[in-house]
XYZ file of C-alpha atoms in Angstrom:
547
model
C 52.217 224.495 103.152
C 55.268 224.487 100.918
C 55.731 227.084 98.185
C 55.717 224.672 95.200
C 52.653 222.885 96.627
C 50.918 226.277 96.457
C 52.142 227.147 93.010
C 51.636 223.627 91.432
C 48.509 222.612 93.264
C 46.643 225.080 95.468
C 46.674 228.251 93.277
C 45.683 226.490 89.950
C 43.116 224.449 91.806
C 41.497 227.458 93.425
C 41.605 229.359 90.045
C 40.106 226.429 88.167
C 37.361 225.701 90.705
C 36.744 229.454 91.202
C 36.056 229.819 87.489
C 33.870 226.688 87.532
C 31.725 227.653 90.494
C 31.698 231.402 90.042
C 31.075 231.486 86.305
C 30.029 228.156 84.863
C 27.667 226.874 87.636
C 25.861 230.144 88.093
C 25.307 230.641 84.341
C 23.901 227.148 84.041
C 21.641 227.600 87.092
C 20.497 230.998 85.892
C 19.809 229.492 82.434
C 17.594 226.753 83.789
C 15.553 228.995 86.186
C 13.553 230.840 83.475
C 12.758 227.798 81.432
C 12.118 225.159 84.151
C 9.066 225.730 86.419
C 9.881 222.588 88.445
C 13.396 223.710 89.059
C 12.143 227.104 90.220
C 9.642 225.523 92.592
C 12.198 223.155 93.979
C 15.170 225.522 93.792
C 16.464 224.836 97.319
C 16.481 221.051 96.727
C 18.242 221.563 93.393
C 20.866 223.770 95.151
C 21.443 221.075 97.698
C 22.032 218.487 94.937
C 24.409 221.044 93.243
C 26.346 221.422 96.521
C 26.538 217.683 97.031
C 27.781 217.233 93.463
C 30.291 219.991 93.986
C 31.727 218.291 97.113
C 32.090 214.949 95.314
C 33.436 216.451 92.201
C 35.924 218.876 93.902
C 37.150 215.975 96.120
C 37.752 213.817 93.115
C 39.491 216.533 91.195
C 41.690 217.600 94.104
C 42.770 213.965 94.763
C 43.700 213.286 91.243
C 45.523 216.623 90.873
C 47.432 216.310 94.154
C 48.491 212.706 93.232
C 49.882 213.749 89.908
C 51.516 216.962 91.168
C 53.187 215.485 94.361
C 56.254 214.070 92.455
C 57.026 217.402 90.829
C 56.691 219.199 94.113
C 59.121 216.730 95.818
C 61.636 217.179 93.013
C 61.455 220.973 93.215
C 61.614 220.977 97.039
C 64.510 218.421 97.399
C 66.333 219.220 94.199
C 67.261 216.968 91.303
C 68.907 213.937 92.840
C 67.550 210.759 91.320
C 66.964 210.883 87.498
C 64.425 208.146 87.805
C 62.386 210.050 90.247
C 62.535 213.112 88.004
C 61.410 211.170 85.025
C 58.562 209.710 87.085
C 57.623 213.312 88.032
C 57.769 214.294 84.342
C 55.485 211.481 83.389
C 52.988 212.370 86.014
C 53.243 216.016 84.999
C 52.589 215.142 81.343
C 49.494 213.114 82.353
C 48.121 215.936 84.535
C 46.670 218.251 81.860
C 44.956 215.348 80.118
C 43.682 213.888 83.335
C 42.200 217.234 84.487
C 40.713 217.968 81.088
C 38.989 214.477 80.996
C 38.019 214.726 84.718
C 36.277 218.068 84.342
C 34.196 216.727 81.396
C 33.268 213.730 83.513
C 32.443 216.029 86.421
C 30.076 218.072 84.270
C 28.706 215.558 81.781
C 28.540 212.615 84.098
C 28.608 213.421 87.830
C 26.574 216.726 87.600
C 24.027 215.120 85.251
C 23.564 212.022 87.362
C 23.670 213.791 90.773
C 21.549 216.872 89.829
C 19.498 216.508 86.663
C 18.478 212.900 86.927
C 17.281 213.133 90.557
C 15.212 216.206 89.657
C 13.765 214.339 86.650
C 12.980 211.196 88.700
C 11.117 213.293 91.243
C 9.111 214.867 88.472
C 10.589 218.296 88.863
C 11.900 218.289 85.204
C 10.230 216.904 82.035
C 12.174 214.518 79.739
C 12.888 217.295 77.308
C 14.703 219.380 79.956
C 16.453 216.198 80.984
C 17.954 215.810 77.479
C 18.569 219.609 77.172
C 20.269 219.693 80.665
C 22.494 216.856 79.666
C 23.482 218.715 76.503
C 24.106 221.996 78.412
C 26.216 220.216 80.996
C 28.157 218.284 78.364
C 28.931 221.482 76.395
C 29.953 223.190 79.606
C 32.234 220.289 80.423
C 33.823 220.544 76.900
C 34.342 224.295 77.500
C 36.028 223.606 80.799
C 38.419 220.914 79.300
C 40.531 223.561 77.541
C 40.614 225.756 80.653
C 41.736 222.865 82.908
C 44.244 221.556 80.366
C 45.958 224.915 79.836
C 45.953 225.825 83.576
C 47.439 222.513 84.574
C 50.200 222.867 81.846
C 51.051 226.467 82.501
C 51.231 225.952 86.317
C 54.017 223.316 85.844
C 56.244 225.818 83.875
C 58.838 226.125 86.805
C 59.145 222.347 87.007
C 59.695 222.028 83.243
C 62.301 224.854 83.465
C 64.181 223.090 86.149
C 64.160 219.760 84.192
C 65.356 221.671 81.087
C 68.259 223.244 82.969
C 69.327 219.712 84.115
C 69.035 218.311 80.609
C 66.245 215.824 81.410
C 63.771 217.223 78.834
C 66.165 216.198 76.007
C 64.859 212.679 76.210
C 61.064 212.813 75.649
C 60.475 209.110 75.755
C 57.628 207.977 77.995
C 55.982 211.419 78.220
C 52.353 211.978 77.316
C 52.080 214.992 75.047
C 50.372 216.226 71.900
C 51.785 218.397 69.264
C 51.131 222.157 69.089
C 48.929 221.748 65.982
C 46.890 219.069 67.679
C 46.553 221.205 70.779
C 45.470 224.274 68.770
C 42.970 222.201 66.807
C 41.552 220.589 70.041
C 41.279 223.900 71.879
C 39.579 225.614 68.865
C 37.110 222.738 68.794
C 36.565 222.891 72.518
C 35.949 226.643 72.219
C 33.686 226.431 69.213
C 31.623 223.307 69.921
C 29.940 224.415 73.248
C 28.080 227.447 71.901
C 27.079 225.485 68.775
C 25.856 222.713 70.964
C 24.060 225.079 73.212
C 22.402 226.677 70.223
C 21.305 223.272 68.788
C 20.017 222.251 72.247
C 18.086 225.488 72.563
C 16.463 224.951 69.107
C 15.651 221.411 70.068
C 14.124 222.531 73.382
C 12.096 225.208 71.550
C 10.730 222.852 68.865
C 9.955 219.685 70.773
C 9.156 221.000 74.287
C 7.094 224.062 73.456
C 9.173 226.275 75.711
C 8.581 229.870 74.713
C 11.437 231.333 72.777
C 11.114 234.556 74.785
C 12.097 232.598 77.916
C 14.985 230.971 76.122
C 16.100 234.301 74.541
C 16.280 235.824 78.010
C 18.550 232.985 79.356
C 20.555 232.306 76.227
C 22.804 235.432 76.641
C 24.085 233.855 79.868
C 25.409 230.947 77.903
C 26.900 233.224 75.348
C 28.486 235.239 78.129
C 29.893 231.973 79.611
C 31.218 231.040 76.134
C 32.865 234.478 75.711
C 34.532 234.314 79.181
C 35.819 230.767 78.632
C 36.993 231.639 75.114
C 38.875 234.637 76.390
C 40.412 232.678 79.344
C 41.427 229.728 77.180
C 42.818 232.053 74.461
C 44.833 234.044 77.034
C 46.235 230.846 78.586
C 47.078 229.404 75.203
C 48.788 232.510 73.874
C 50.648 232.963 77.181
C 52.237 229.556 76.724
C 53.040 230.043 73.080
C 53.890 233.752 72.530
C 55.877 234.016 75.804
C 58.741 231.883 74.735
C 58.608 232.986 71.166
C 58.566 236.683 72.217
C 61.515 236.261 74.579
C 63.384 234.399 71.845
C 62.644 237.325 69.459
C 63.877 239.911 72.036
C 67.015 237.811 72.800
C 67.914 237.433 69.099
C 67.156 241.126 68.553
C 69.548 242.099 71.293
C 72.210 239.822 69.898
C 71.651 241.169 66.385
C 72.057 244.796 67.668
C 75.298 243.952 69.381
C 74.259 243.770 73.076
C 75.237 240.031 72.987
C 73.736 239.045 76.335
C 74.261 235.255 76.442
C 73.066 234.898 80.096
C 69.345 235.096 79.325
C 67.351 231.911 78.786
C 63.779 231.175 77.574
C 61.158 229.950 80.039
C 60.323 226.355 79.285
C 56.541 226.305 79.861
C 55.736 222.827 78.696
C 56.807 219.711 76.846
C 55.126 220.564 73.495
C 56.901 222.030 70.424
C 57.117 225.499 72.142
C 58.631 224.020 75.238
C 61.012 221.854 73.145
C 61.890 224.889 71.122
C 62.694 226.895 74.317
C 64.622 223.877 75.706
C 66.741 223.445 72.613
C 67.227 227.191 72.234
C 68.535 227.275 75.782
C 70.875 224.336 75.012
C 72.021 226.181 71.903
C 72.602 229.320 74.070
C 74.516 227.194 76.657
C 76.747 225.754 73.933
C 77.122 229.108 72.306
C 78.162 230.656 75.597
C 80.731 227.789 76.192
C 82.112 228.364 72.666
C 82.290 232.135 73.151
C 83.932 231.646 76.580
C 86.403 229.222 75.009
C 87.006 231.624 72.117
C 87.540 234.455 74.617
C 89.981 232.390 76.650
C 91.819 231.322 73.462
C 91.982 234.803 72.157
C 93.420 236.109 75.377
C 95.939 233.205 75.374
C 96.656 233.904 71.739
C 97.152 237.513 72.452
C 99.424 236.767 75.357
C 101.293 234.131 73.336
C 101.748 236.566 70.443
C 103.180 239.118 72.838
C 105.636 236.595 74.123
C 106.522 235.401 70.646
C 106.855 239.002 69.506
C 109.213 239.784 72.441
C 111.091 236.603 71.679
C 111.364 237.363 67.948
C 112.790 240.847 68.736
C 115.354 239.299 71.048
C 115.978 236.629 68.337
C 116.371 239.333 65.700
C 118.894 241.236 67.806
C 120.688 238.008 68.658
C 120.725 237.017 64.975
C 122.233 240.409 64.073
C 124.853 240.033 66.775
C 125.482 236.396 65.668
C 125.882 237.551 62.056
C 128.420 240.209 63.201
C 130.230 237.587 65.248
C 130.210 235.121 62.298
C 131.775 237.893 60.111
C 134.452 238.461 62.662
C 135.033 234.729 63.009
C 135.220 234.469 59.245
C 137.746 237.206 59.092
C 139.730 235.631 61.873
C 139.605 232.248 60.118
C 140.836 233.947 56.937
C 143.781 235.458 58.870
C 144.420 232.084 60.598
C 144.294 230.327 57.216
C 146.859 232.762 55.834
C 149.033 232.249 58.856
C 148.757 228.456 58.622
C 149.674 228.589 54.934
C 152.639 230.813 55.786
C 153.673 228.423 58.555
C 153.285 225.504 56.158
C 155.556 227.284 53.695
C 158.078 228.076 56.465
C 157.858 224.403 57.570
C 158.531 223.269 54.032
C 161.562 225.625 53.717
C 162.761 224.517 57.180
C 162.363 220.937 56.057
C 164.499 221.689 52.968
C 167.093 223.435 55.147
C 167.099 220.421 57.517
C 167.691 218.086 54.637
C 170.677 220.289 53.615
C 171.927 220.233 57.180
C 171.553 216.509 57.185
C 173.665 216.296 54.066
C 176.373 218.420 55.675
C 176.351 216.361 58.823
C 176.652 213.131 56.682
C 179.636 214.746 54.902
C 181.177 215.813 58.288
C 180.558 212.361 59.569
C 182.428 210.913 56.636
C 185.285 213.506 57.152
C 185.382 212.610 60.922
C 185.567 208.975 59.954
C 188.498 209.646 57.617
C 190.144 211.893 60.276
C 189.785 209.032 62.830
C 191.290 206.624 60.355
C 194.201 209.029 59.750
C 194.627 209.524 63.499
C 194.595 205.843 64.011
C 197.334 205.556 61.298
C 199.406 208.365 62.916
C 199.069 206.627 66.257
C 200.317 203.395 64.645
C 203.211 205.280 62.929
C 204.091 206.932 66.259
C 204.297 203.630 67.858
C 206.618 202.472 65.067
C 208.747 205.626 65.477
C 208.895 204.858 69.212
C 210.159 201.394 68.375
C 212.754 202.898 66.035
C 213.784 205.398 68.710
C 214.216 202.512 71.117
C 216.407 200.787 68.560
C 218.418 204.011 68.060
C 218.768 204.433 71.795
C 220.005 200.842 72.065
C 222.387 201.486 69.221
C 223.611 204.656 70.854
C 224.083 202.767 74.145
C 226.103 199.972 72.430
C 228.083 202.649 70.544
C 228.774 204.425 73.761
C 229.834 201.127 75.337
C 232.045 200.397 72.269
C 233.497 203.846 72.511
C 234.163 203.361 76.133
C 235.965 199.961 75.333
C 237.826 201.796 72.570
C 238.981 204.436 75.046
C 240.114 201.785 77.421
C 242.028 200.087 74.689
C 243.542 203.356 73.486
C 244.694 204.071 76.987
C 246.293 200.779 77.030
C 247.985 201.485 73.769
C 249.542 204.675 75.127
C 250.950 207.074 72.795
C 249.866 205.105 69.812
C 246.363 205.018 70.809
C 245.786 208.693 71.408
C 244.291 209.320 68.009
C 242.030 206.312 68.392
C 241.142 207.689 71.860
C 240.151 211.000 70.319
C 237.969 209.190 67.771
C 236.509 207.067 70.517
C 235.786 210.188 72.515
C 233.994 211.784 69.499
C 232.139 208.599 68.906
C 231.149 208.429 72.527
C 230.085 212.099 72.440
C 228.082 211.406 69.328
C 226.499 208.342 70.833
C 225.684 210.387 73.967
C 224.039 213.136 71.782
C 222.207 210.384 69.797
C 220.904 208.955 73.077
C 219.881 212.330 74.284
C 218.143 213.094 70.979
C 216.512 209.660 71.144
C 215.237 210.414 74.619
C 213.856 213.773 73.540
C 212.258 212.201 70.524
C 210.874 209.500 72.721
C 209.452 212.115 75.081
C 207.950 214.084 72.123
C 206.450 210.875 70.640
C 205.116 209.827 73.976
C 203.536 213.327 74.320
C 202.241 213.145 70.774
C 200.812 209.704 71.327
C 199.101 210.827 74.517
C 197.624 213.811 72.717
C 196.621 211.596 69.783
C 194.842 209.336 72.339
C 193.107 212.327 73.806
C 192.150 213.562 70.323
C 190.976 210.140 69.409
C 188.795 210.140 72.506
C 187.404 213.522 71.597
C 186.827 212.468 68.030
C 184.992 209.338 69.273
C 182.826 211.577 71.435
C 182.348 213.942 68.602
C 181.383 211.093 66.368
C 178.919 209.850 69.018
C 177.526 213.397 69.352
C 177.183 213.555 65.602
C 175.389 210.237 65.617
C 173.068 211.429 68.375
C 172.587 214.737 66.523
C 171.765 212.816 63.377
C 169.231 210.770 65.293
C 167.709 213.934 66.705
C 167.695 215.453 63.339
C 165.911 212.457 61.872
C 163.301 212.680 64.701
C 163.036 216.343 64.010
C 162.575 215.678 60.323
C 159.889 213.248 61.143
C 158.183 215.764 63.364
C 158.559 218.369 60.640
C 156.863 216.016 58.121
C 154.101 215.424 60.620
C 153.771 219.162 61.287
C 153.768 219.631 57.466
C 151.033 217.052 57.051
C 149.075 218.429 59.957
C 149.474 221.956 58.657
C 148.143 220.847 55.307
C 145.265 219.049 56.884
C 144.596 222.034 59.153
C 144.688 224.333 56.159
C 142.099 222.028 54.396
C 139.980 221.929 57.585
C 140.201 225.790 57.834
C 139.002 226.032 54.204
C 136.074 223.662 54.991
C 135.435 225.608 58.225
C 135.442 228.868 56.290
C 132.949 227.336 53.795
C 130.756 226.218 56.647
C 131.054 229.595 58.339
C 129.953 231.112 55.008
C 126.937 228.863 54.794
C 126.082 229.679 58.410
C 126.436 233.331 57.621
C 124.095 232.810 54.670
C 121.600 230.941 56.884
C 121.903 233.513 59.585
C 121.049 236.330 57.161
C 118.202 234.254 55.830
C 117.006 233.681 59.455
C 117.276 237.400 60.120
C 115.005 238.011 57.073
C 112.644 235.310 58.227
C 112.547 236.821 61.772
C 111.653 240.175 60.225
C 108.853 238.506 58.234
C 107.692 236.821 61.387
C 107.633 240.067 63.214
C 105.425 241.442 60.506
C 103.167 238.385 60.694
C 102.996 238.703 64.486
C 101.988 242.299 64.200
C 99.201 241.187 61.878
C 98.159 238.406 64.339
C 98.247 240.794 67.263
C 95.871 243.126 65.356
C 93.576 240.213 64.500
C 93.686 238.912 68.083
C 92.817 242.385 69.415
C 89.839 242.565 66.956
C 88.764 239.061 67.946
C 89.054 239.907 71.711
C 86.974 243.134 71.179
C 84.270 241.152 69.280
C 84.134 238.479 71.895
C 83.946 241.077 74.760
C 80.727 242.312 73.219
C 79.021 239.192 74.558
C 77.960 239.068 78.142
C 78.754 235.775 79.891
C 77.294 234.099 82.939
C 80.654 234.440 84.761
C 80.579 238.247 84.530
């Protein structure tokens, strides 16, 4: 036989039936023996009827109990797989206590009365008064057994309710047959109090109307009182076990948590589906949620502590880098100031060079005019030289003709003889003078030709010089243009350097502000690190299910 079949069916059944047939039945039989002569005389026949009633009653009770317990046994043995099957098992389990309570009353007040008392009455073994009294006693005994069977059935299913609670199925109570705790307490108190009162009333009735001696009743009545005391004790024990167990465990758990032990792994036993069971179920749900929250807080605190360490390390590096950056910015600012001074100096030099270049340009223009005048003068000298050459040619021709005339004169003087000697002398002098004039003309011609050649060469050089001056002027103009562009660029660069210097100053201010902010952040991180450490220590006081 399976374990859950034993715990849900066999053990409760044996305990219930054991109490019934070891306590209730013997007390009732022993109660009737002193006051019923017919029952004493036909005791064996009465016991046989009791045994037959027991067999029928036990078979009926076992069948109903097993039918209602089987779904819960299957769920516990096979595990929670189908939610519909579990809910069906819960409905059957919720019906079981009511079914057993009603069934035990029917077994006593109906089956026992019909199968034992009525046959004895019909056979004449019992008078009518004892028939009525026996029905009353059996009915009161059935009422006393209702509380026992109800509580035993409910408490025996505590493991099943606990499993359903762990799987969250008890959260939806729709479709379950249950009564509130107040109704249960009221019903059980009535079931405990009514039987002895009913027995007392029945005994008084039997004494008054049947003429049974009170001494006989007084001897048997303590048995009924003993039965009532035993049933009251058992019912009270089972009731308090179901109520105070969960409440006591809850009190201990809260006490441990209040004292700092913080064990979040403990859970209450869900012993039923009444208010106590619901309280235990929702308390366990609260503990599950609390454990998840504490686990989450613990993980977050560890991550926070780790992140704070990383940010702290990064802030230290950032602080050092900010200080180095501030020093670098100061160096850059100083270098920019020096560069700005150099650029301004260069700008001034460029301006002065531009002014000097303009002066040089003026001088070149003047020299170009002088060269132009010189070329004009050279051109005039060349023209005059050509004219002189022409004159020399004329002189040379005159000298040639003079020489020719002198020669003719000499010839004529020779013809004249003595009379022509003086004329011959003059002709010789004239011829000599003409020869000298021709020689001088040739020399002048040679000099003029040399001078003209040199003038041509000088003219060529002057043309080349003029071309060079033009090219130099063009280069100077390009140079002036470049100087102007350099001056403009230098001025723009100087302005940009000023703006850059201003921006560097702002960056320096921002860097110093960032350095101060980083220092404040470092202080804040130290405070956060301390808070995270405190939070981590507080969370570590709780014991989790993963530990």
